[in-house]
XYZ file of C-alpha atoms in Angstrom:
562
model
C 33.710 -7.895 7.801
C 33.104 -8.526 4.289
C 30.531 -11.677 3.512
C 30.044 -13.079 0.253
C 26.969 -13.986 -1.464
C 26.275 -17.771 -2.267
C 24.808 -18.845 -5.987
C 22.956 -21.353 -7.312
C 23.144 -22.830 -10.187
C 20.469 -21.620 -13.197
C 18.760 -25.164 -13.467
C 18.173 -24.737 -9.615
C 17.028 -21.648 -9.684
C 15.055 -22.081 -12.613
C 13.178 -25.721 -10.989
C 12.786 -23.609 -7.786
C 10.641 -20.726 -9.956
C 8.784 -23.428 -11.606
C 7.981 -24.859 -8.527
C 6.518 -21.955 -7.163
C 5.013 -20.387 -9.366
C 3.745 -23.819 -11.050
C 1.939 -24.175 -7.596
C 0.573 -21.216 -7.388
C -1.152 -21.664 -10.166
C -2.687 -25.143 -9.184
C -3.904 -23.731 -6.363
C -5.600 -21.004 -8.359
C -7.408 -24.052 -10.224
C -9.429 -24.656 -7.457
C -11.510 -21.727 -7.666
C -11.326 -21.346 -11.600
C -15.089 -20.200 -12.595
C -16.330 -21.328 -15.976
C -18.413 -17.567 -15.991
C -16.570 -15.440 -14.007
C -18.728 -11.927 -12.447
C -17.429 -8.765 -12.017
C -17.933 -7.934 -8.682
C -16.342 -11.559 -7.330
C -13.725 -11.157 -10.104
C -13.193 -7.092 -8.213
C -13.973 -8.019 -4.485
C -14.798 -11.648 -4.487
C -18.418 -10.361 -3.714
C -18.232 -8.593 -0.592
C -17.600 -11.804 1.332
C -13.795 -12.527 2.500
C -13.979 -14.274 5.532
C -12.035 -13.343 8.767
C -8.259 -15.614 8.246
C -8.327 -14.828 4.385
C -9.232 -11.544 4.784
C -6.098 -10.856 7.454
C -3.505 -13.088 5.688
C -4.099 -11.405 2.429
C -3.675 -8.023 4.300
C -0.524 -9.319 5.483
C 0.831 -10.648 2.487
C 0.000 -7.543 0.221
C 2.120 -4.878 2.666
C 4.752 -7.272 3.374
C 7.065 -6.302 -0.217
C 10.158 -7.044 -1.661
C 10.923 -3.853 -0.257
C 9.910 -4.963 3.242
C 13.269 -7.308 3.214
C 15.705 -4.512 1.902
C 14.237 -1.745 3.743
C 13.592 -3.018 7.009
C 17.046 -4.430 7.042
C 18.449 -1.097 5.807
C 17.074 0.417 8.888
C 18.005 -2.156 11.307
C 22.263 -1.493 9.897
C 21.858 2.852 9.707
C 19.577 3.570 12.865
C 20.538 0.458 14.610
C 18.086 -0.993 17.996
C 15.435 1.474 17.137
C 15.504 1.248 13.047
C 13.672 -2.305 12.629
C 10.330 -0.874 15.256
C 10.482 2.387 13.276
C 9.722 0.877 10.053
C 7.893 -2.287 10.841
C 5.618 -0.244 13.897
C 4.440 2.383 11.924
C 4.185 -0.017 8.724
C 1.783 -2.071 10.913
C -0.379 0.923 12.163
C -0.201 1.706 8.224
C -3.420 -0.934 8.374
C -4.636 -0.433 11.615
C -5.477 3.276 10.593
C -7.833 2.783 7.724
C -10.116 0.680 10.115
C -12.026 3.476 11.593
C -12.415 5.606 8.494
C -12.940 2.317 6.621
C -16.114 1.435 8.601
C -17.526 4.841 7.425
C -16.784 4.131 3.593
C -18.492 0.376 4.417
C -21.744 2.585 5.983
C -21.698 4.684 2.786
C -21.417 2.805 0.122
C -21.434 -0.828 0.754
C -21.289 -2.446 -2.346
C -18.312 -0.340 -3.244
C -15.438 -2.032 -5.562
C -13.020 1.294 -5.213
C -12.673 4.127 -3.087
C -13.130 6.244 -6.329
C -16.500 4.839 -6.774
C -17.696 6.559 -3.391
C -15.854 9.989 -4.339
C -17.547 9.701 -7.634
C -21.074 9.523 -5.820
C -20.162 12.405 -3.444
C -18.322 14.689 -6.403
C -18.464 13.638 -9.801
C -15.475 12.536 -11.949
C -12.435 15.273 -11.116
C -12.192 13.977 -7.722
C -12.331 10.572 -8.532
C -9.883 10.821 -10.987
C -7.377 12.362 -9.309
C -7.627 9.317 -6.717
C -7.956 6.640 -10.144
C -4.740 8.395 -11.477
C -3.188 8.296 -7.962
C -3.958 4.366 -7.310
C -2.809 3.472 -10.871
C 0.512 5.589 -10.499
C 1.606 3.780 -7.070
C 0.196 0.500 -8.621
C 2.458 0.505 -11.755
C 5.400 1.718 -9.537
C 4.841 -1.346 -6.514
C 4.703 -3.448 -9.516
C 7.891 -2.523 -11.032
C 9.251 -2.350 -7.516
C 8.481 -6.140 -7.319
C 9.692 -7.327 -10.639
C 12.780 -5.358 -9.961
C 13.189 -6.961 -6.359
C 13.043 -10.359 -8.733
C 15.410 -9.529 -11.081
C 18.241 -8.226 -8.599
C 17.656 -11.757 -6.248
C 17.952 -14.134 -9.388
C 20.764 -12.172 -10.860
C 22.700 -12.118 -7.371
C 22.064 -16.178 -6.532
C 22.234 -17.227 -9.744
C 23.998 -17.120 -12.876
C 20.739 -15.982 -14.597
C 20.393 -11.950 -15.927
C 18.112 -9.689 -14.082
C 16.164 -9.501 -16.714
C 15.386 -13.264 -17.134
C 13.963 -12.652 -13.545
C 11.782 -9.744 -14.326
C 10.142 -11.649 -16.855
C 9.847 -14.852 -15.211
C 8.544 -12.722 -12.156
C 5.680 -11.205 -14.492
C 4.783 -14.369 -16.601
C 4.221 -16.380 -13.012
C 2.326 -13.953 -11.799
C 0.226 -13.191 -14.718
C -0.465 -16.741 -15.179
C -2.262 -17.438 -11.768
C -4.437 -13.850 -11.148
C -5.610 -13.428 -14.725
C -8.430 -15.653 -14.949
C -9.988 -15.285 -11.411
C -8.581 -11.265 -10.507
C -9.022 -10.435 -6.969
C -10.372 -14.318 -5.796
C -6.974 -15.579 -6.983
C -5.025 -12.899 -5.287
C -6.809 -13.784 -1.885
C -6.320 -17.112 -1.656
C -2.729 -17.360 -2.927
C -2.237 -14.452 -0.624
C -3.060 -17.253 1.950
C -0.573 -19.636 0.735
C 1.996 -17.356 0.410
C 1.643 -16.088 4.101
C 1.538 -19.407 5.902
C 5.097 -20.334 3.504
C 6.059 -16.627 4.505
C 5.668 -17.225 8.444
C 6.969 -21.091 8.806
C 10.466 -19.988 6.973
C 10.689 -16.331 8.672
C 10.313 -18.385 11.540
C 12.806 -20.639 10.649
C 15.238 -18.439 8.512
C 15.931 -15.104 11.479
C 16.200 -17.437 14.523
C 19.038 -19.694 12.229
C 20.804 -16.446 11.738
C 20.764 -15.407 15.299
C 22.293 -18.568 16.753
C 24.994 -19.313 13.438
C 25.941 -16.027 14.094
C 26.584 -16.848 17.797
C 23.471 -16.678 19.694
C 22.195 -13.145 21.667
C 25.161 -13.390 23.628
C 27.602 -12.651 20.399
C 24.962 -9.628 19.479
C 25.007 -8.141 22.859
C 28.997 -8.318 22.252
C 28.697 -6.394 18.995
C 26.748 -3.400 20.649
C 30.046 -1.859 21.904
C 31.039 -1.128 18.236
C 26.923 1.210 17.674
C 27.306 4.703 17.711
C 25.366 6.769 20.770
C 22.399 7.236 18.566
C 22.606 3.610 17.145
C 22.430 2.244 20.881
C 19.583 4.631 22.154
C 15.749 2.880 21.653
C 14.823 6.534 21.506
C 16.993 8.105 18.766
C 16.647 11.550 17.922
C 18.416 10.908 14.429
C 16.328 7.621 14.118
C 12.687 9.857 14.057
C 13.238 12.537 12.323
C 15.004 10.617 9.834
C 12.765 7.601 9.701
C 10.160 7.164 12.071
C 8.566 10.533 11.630
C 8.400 10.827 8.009
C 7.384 7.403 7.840
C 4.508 7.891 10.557
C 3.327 11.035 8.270
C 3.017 8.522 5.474
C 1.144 6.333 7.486
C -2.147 7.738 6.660
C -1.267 8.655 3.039
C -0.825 5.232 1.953
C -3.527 3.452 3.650
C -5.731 6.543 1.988
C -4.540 6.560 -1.443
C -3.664 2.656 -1.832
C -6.452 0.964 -3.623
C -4.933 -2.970 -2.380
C -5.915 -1.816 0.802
C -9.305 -0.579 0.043
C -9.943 -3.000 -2.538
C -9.867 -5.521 0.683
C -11.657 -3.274 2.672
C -14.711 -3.731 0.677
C -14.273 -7.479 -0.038
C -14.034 -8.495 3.541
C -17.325 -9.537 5.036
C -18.344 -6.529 7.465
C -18.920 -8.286 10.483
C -15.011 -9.447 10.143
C -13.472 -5.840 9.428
C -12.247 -5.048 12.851
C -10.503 -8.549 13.882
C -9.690 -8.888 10.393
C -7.562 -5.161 10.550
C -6.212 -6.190 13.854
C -4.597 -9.662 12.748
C -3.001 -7.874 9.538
C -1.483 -5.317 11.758
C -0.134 -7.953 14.371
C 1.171 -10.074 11.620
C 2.969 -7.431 9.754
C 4.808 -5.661 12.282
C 5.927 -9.324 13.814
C 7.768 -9.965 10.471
C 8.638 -6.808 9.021
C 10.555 -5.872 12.781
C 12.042 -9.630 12.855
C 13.384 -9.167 9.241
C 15.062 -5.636 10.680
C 16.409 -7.565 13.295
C 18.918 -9.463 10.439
C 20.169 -6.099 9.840
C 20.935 -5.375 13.794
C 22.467 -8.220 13.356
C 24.874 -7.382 10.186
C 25.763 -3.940 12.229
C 26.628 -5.781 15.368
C 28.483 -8.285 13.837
C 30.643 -5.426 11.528
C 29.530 -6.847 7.804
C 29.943 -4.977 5.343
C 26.890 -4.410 2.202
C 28.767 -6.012 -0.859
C 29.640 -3.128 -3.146
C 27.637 -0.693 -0.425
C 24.460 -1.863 -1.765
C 21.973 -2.292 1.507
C 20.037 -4.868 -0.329
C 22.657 -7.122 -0.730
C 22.642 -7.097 3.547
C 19.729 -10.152 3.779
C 21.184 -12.357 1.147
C 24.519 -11.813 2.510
C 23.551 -12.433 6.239
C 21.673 -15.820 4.698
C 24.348 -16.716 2.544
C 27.186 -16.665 4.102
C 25.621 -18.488 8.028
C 23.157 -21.141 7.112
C 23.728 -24.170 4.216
C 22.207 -24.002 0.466
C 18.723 -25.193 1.779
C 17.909 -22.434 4.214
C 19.408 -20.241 1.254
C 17.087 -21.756 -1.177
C 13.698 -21.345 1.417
C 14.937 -17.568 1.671
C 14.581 -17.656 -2.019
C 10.793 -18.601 -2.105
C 10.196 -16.440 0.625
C 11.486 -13.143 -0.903
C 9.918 -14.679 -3.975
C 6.305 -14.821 -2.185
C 6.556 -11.934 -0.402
C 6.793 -10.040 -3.513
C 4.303 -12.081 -5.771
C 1.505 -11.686 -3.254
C 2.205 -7.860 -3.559
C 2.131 -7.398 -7.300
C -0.765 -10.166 -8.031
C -2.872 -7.375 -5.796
C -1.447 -4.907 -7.734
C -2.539 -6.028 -10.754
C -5.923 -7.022 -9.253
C -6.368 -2.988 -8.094
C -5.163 -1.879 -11.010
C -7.878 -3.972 -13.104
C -10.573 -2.721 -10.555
C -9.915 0.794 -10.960
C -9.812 0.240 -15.129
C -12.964 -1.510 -14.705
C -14.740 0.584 -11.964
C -13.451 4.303 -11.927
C -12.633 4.648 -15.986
C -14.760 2.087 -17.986
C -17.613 1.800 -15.296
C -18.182 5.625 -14.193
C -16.702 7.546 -16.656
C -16.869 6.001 -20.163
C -20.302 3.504 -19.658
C -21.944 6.275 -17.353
C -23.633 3.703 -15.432
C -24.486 1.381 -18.285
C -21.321 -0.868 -17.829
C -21.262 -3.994 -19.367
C -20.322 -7.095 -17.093
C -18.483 -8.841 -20.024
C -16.800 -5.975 -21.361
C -15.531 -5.382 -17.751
C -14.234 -8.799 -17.524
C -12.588 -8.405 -20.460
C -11.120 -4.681 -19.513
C -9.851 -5.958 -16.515
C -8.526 -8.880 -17.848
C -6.656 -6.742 -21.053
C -5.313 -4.246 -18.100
C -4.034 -7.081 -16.271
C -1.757 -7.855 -19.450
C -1.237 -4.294 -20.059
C -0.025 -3.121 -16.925
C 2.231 -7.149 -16.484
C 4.496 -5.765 -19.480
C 4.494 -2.228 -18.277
C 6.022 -3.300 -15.088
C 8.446 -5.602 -17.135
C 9.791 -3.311 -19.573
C 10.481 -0.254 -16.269
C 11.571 -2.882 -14.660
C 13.899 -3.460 -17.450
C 15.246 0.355 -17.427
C 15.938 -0.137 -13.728
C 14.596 3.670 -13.524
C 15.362 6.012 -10.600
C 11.789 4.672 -8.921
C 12.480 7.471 -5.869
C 11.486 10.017 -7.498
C 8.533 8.533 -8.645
C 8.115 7.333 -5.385
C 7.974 10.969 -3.897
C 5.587 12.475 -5.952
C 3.072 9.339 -5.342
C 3.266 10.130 -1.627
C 3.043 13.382 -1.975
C -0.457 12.751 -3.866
C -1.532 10.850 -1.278
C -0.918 12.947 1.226
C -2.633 15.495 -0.470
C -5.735 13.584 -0.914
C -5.928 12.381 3.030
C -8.034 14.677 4.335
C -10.325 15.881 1.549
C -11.137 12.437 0.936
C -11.725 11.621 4.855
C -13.691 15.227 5.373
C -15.871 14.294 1.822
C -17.274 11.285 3.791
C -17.746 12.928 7.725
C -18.941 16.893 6.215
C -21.427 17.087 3.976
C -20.051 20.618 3.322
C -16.793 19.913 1.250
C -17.664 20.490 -2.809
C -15.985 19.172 -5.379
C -14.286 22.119 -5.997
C -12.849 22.581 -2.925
C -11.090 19.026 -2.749
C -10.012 19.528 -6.243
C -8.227 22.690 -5.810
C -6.886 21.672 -2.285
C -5.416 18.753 -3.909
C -3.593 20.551 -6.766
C -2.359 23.601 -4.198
C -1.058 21.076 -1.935
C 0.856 18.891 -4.949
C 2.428 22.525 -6.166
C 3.730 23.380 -2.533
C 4.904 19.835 -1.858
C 7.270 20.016 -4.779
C 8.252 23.679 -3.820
C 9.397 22.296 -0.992
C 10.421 18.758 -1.258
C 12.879 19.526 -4.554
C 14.058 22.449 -2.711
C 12.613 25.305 -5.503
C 12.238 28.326 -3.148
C 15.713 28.631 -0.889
C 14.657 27.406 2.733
C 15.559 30.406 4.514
C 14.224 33.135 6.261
C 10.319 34.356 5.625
C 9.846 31.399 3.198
C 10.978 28.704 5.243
C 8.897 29.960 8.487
C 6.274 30.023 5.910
C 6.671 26.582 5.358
C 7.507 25.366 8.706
C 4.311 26.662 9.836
C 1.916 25.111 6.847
C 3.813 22.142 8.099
C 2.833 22.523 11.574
C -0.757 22.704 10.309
C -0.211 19.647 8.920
C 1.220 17.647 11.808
C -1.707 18.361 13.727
C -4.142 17.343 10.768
C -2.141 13.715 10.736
C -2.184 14.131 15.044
C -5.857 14.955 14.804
C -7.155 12.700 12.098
C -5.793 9.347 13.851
C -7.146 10.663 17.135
C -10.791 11.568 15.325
C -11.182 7.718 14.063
C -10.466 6.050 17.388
C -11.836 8.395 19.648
C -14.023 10.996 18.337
C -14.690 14.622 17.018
C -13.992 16.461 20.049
C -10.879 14.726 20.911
C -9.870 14.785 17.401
C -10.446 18.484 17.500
C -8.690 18.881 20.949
C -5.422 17.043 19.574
C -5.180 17.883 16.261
C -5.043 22.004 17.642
C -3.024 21.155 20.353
C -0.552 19.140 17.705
C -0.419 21.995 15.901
C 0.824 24.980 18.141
C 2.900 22.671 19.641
C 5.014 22.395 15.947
C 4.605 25.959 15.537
C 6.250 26.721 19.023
C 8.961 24.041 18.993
C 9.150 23.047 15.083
C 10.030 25.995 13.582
C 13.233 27.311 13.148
C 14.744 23.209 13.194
C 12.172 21.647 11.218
C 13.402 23.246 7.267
C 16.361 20.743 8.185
C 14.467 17.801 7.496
C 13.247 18.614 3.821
C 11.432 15.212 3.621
C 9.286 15.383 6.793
C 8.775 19.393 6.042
C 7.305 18.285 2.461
C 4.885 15.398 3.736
C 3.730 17.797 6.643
C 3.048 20.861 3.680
C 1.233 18.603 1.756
C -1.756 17.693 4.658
C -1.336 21.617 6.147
C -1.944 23.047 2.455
C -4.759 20.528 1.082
C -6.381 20.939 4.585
C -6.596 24.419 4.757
C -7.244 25.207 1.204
C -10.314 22.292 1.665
C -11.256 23.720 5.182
C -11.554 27.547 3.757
C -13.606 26.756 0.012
C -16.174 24.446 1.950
C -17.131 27.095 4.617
C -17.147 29.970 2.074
C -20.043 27.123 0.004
C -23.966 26.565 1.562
C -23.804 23.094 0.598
C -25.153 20.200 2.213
C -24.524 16.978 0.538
C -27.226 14.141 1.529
C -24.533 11.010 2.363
C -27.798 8.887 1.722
C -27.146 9.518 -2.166
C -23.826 7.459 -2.076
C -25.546 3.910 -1.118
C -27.657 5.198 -3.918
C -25.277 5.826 -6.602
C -22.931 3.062 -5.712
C -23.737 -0.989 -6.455
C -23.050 -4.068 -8.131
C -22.843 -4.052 -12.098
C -23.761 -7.580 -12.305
C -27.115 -6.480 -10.476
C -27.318 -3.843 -12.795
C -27.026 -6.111 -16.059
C -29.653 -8.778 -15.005
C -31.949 -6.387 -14.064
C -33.435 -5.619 -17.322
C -33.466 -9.435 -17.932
C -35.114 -10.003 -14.091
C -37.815 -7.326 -15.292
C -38.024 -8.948 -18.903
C -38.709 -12.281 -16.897
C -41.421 -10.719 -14.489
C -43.658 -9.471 -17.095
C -43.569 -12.582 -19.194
C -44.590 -13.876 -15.989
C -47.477 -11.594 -15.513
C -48.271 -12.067 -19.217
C -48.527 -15.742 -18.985
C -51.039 -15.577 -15.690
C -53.166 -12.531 -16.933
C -53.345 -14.894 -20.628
């Protein structure tokens, strides 16, 4: 069945934009500061309470590519496709919660997970995680302004890249003044809009279509795997590489630990639970619309899977429900790259100007300013790649691949005071080189070299089996599962698992940076005091009044002892 796509006309399109975004800003007024500080302007001072904390979560994961994605899997894996990317999506958050409490213990008046592997190794470390979190920040952001320049040219008579830069002036305009406080609380917005029309929008879909009856109907034209909750082609293909990336991406993604430190710590664990709830129940009902497209036999216009939502929208419910899918797309995607741009101006500030070019002697002003200058910087970055409409898969790859490398020497660096800084540099680089050895295919997959592989990445599926079970239940069972996890793969994994080049890549990556970590540390005495981080970590607007503070004491104590 082939479904059109409905348009609006530019002047609507254009008073819809202005209307959002216009909004957005006013509500950004409210908490304009005539004398901004850095650490509210990074973390909004350590204090997010419990709903902003979890609807700002929810906002930031839920992307453009949320919509496309999730409804892409819905159409190729069919019943089981929306679960296997919104599920492990939502455990995406719930996994940092454990392993975030620890980085709260250490270093509580953190602004950056850099800033804690800075305390514990010195700058090589850190910047390989600064270079990591600036890398997937300027790519999400493109991502975005891409996502808005493909839904305005599609509904509208406007170009794509009229919507790119519409998409990056509107959000500009709202997060540059007040940086990570604005990004909160329009986070909030945007997620209560987000939830009333995703509750409106999927349901309208369903019953135009026909109601669950006419769906049920439509499951006699699935394939085998299509109709099994339990597809084999559906987790190796999806759910398994995506579960492997799980941990990677709450690691190596500074949005996430940017809120991690901003949210007050009593509210961290109800606050990680909400986000995951919320997520998955969107991202798997926004799948569903693509169950529904298979069932129903559409057809993606010109075999593009994005075009899947808007068709679906267009072509069942009238121009009103077509212009609320419009602001919610538009949203979704804003709330992600205005916390882009706010962790990409905390990382400037923090991990480069702050740690590595002040040396400790930062300047709150200068910061502001830094961040601010990024913030415009890093907006017409993300326009003009937006602009090339670049091959962002690639890209993509080679980010994850970073983060998986990082996983678990940044995890071991805060539980065993033995890792060095050596050890989770090198582990980080061997891993990268064998990723790419594998994942573009360099060495032929066969024989020795693939078993060779095959078995690294069995190492590494118990490393991702054993870290998740460490930070809910504990060292021994983490032990127990993570070795069990792994001879398991080796047994049953290899021979099959060179097949699947993507999940073999993600698993080399943890086996490689885990054992290379693992073997350094133990051949080093070290025994790294974890007291030092709280130390070396704090707030640089502390730091700056503090000679005035002391300056005010002893003219105190001058003017009594006079």
């Amino acid at each position: 069945m082939n479904l059109e796509l409905y348009q609006f006309s530019s002047t609507t399109v254009l008073l819809l934009l202005a209307a959002f975004y216009g909004g957005t800003y006013l509500i950004t007024t409210f908490i304009k500061k005539g004398q901004e500080d850095t650490d509210a302007f990074m973390v909004s001072n350590h204090s997010v309470g419990f709903g902003m904390g979890a609807a700002s979560m929810t906002a930031t994961w839920i992307w453009a590519a949320s919509f496309y994605a999730a409804a892409t899997s819905g159409y190729t894996y069919g019943v089981s496709g929306p679960l296997h990317y919104g599920l492990w999506g939502a455990l995406m958050i719930l996994f940092i919660y454990p392993f975030g409490r620890r980085f709260r213990a250490l270093a509580p008046n953190a602004h950056t997970l850099g800033e804690v592997i800075h305390a514990r190794h010195g700058s090589s470390s850190q910047l390989i995680l600064a270079f990591s979190n600036l890398l997937g920040s300027i790519i999400s952001l493109m991502v975005n302004f891409t996502a808005a320049g493909a839904l305005v040219s599609v509904l509208s008579p406007l170009s794509f890249q009229t919507g790119v830069i519409i998409a990056g002036v509107g959000v500009l305009s709202y997060t540059l003044w007040s940086g990570f406080r604005a990004s909160v609380l329009t986070d909030f917005a945007q997620l209560i809009a987000l939830m009333a029309i995703a509750v409106v929008i999927i349901p309208a879909v369903l019953f135009a279509m026909g109601g669950p009856a006419e769906v049920m109907n439509g499951f006699d034209q699935l394939t085998a795997e299509q109709a099994n909750l339990f597809s084999t082609e559906a987790i190796l293909h999806q759910g398994a590489p995506y579960f492997v990336a799980v941990l990677a991406y709450a690691i190596g993604n500074q949005t996430i630990s940017q809120r991690l430190f901003a949210v007050n710590e009593k509210h961290i664990k109800p606050t990680f639970l909400t986000a995951t709830l919320g997520y998955g129940a969107i991202v798997i009902g926004l799948g569903m619309i693509g169950l529904m497209a298979l069932t129903n036999g559409v057809e993606p216009l010109n075999g593009d899977m994005n075009n899947l939502i808007p068709q679906m929208v267009s072509s069942y419910l009238p121009p009103v429900f077509i212009g609320l899918f419009f602001i919610l797309v538009i949203g979704s995607l804003s709330s992600t790259a205005d916390s882009d741009l706010s962790a990409l101006s905390a990382i400037v500030m923090a991990d480069v100007y702050g740690k590595n070019i002040a040396r400790g002697k930062a300047d709150p002003k200068r910061m502001l300013f830094i961040g601010r200058l990024t913030m415009i910087v890093a907006t017409m970055l993300g326009i003009v790649f937006a602009s090339f409409s670049l091959d962002i898969l690639v890209m993509l790859v080679f980010v994850g691949a970073l983060w998986g490398a990082i996983v678990f020497p940044v995890i071991a660096s805060c539980f065993w005071s033995r890792v060095t800084n050596r050890a989770f540099t090198t582990s980080v680089l061997a891993a990268l080189v064998l990723f790419c050895v594998a994942r573009f295919e360099l060495l032929e997959m066969t024989g020795a070299v693939a078993l060779l592989f095959e078995l690294l990445a069995s190492i590494g599926g118990g490393v991702v089996i054993g870290l998740m079970a460490f930070g809910f239940l504990g060292q021994r069972i983490g032990f127990a599962a993570g070795i069990v996890a792994g001879l398991a793969l080796m047994v049953f994994a290899t021979g099959f698992l060179r097949e699947y080049t993507v999940l073999l890549s993600s698993l080399v990556a943890y086996g490689v940076s885990t054992l290379v970590c693992v073997v350094m540390s133990l051949m080093e005495k070290q025994q790294f005091d974890f007291d030092l981080i709280k130390q070396r970590v704090g707030n640089y607007d502390d730091r700056f009044d503090a000679p005035a503070a002391t300056a005010a004491i002893k003219s105190t104590h001058l003017a009594k002892e006079s």
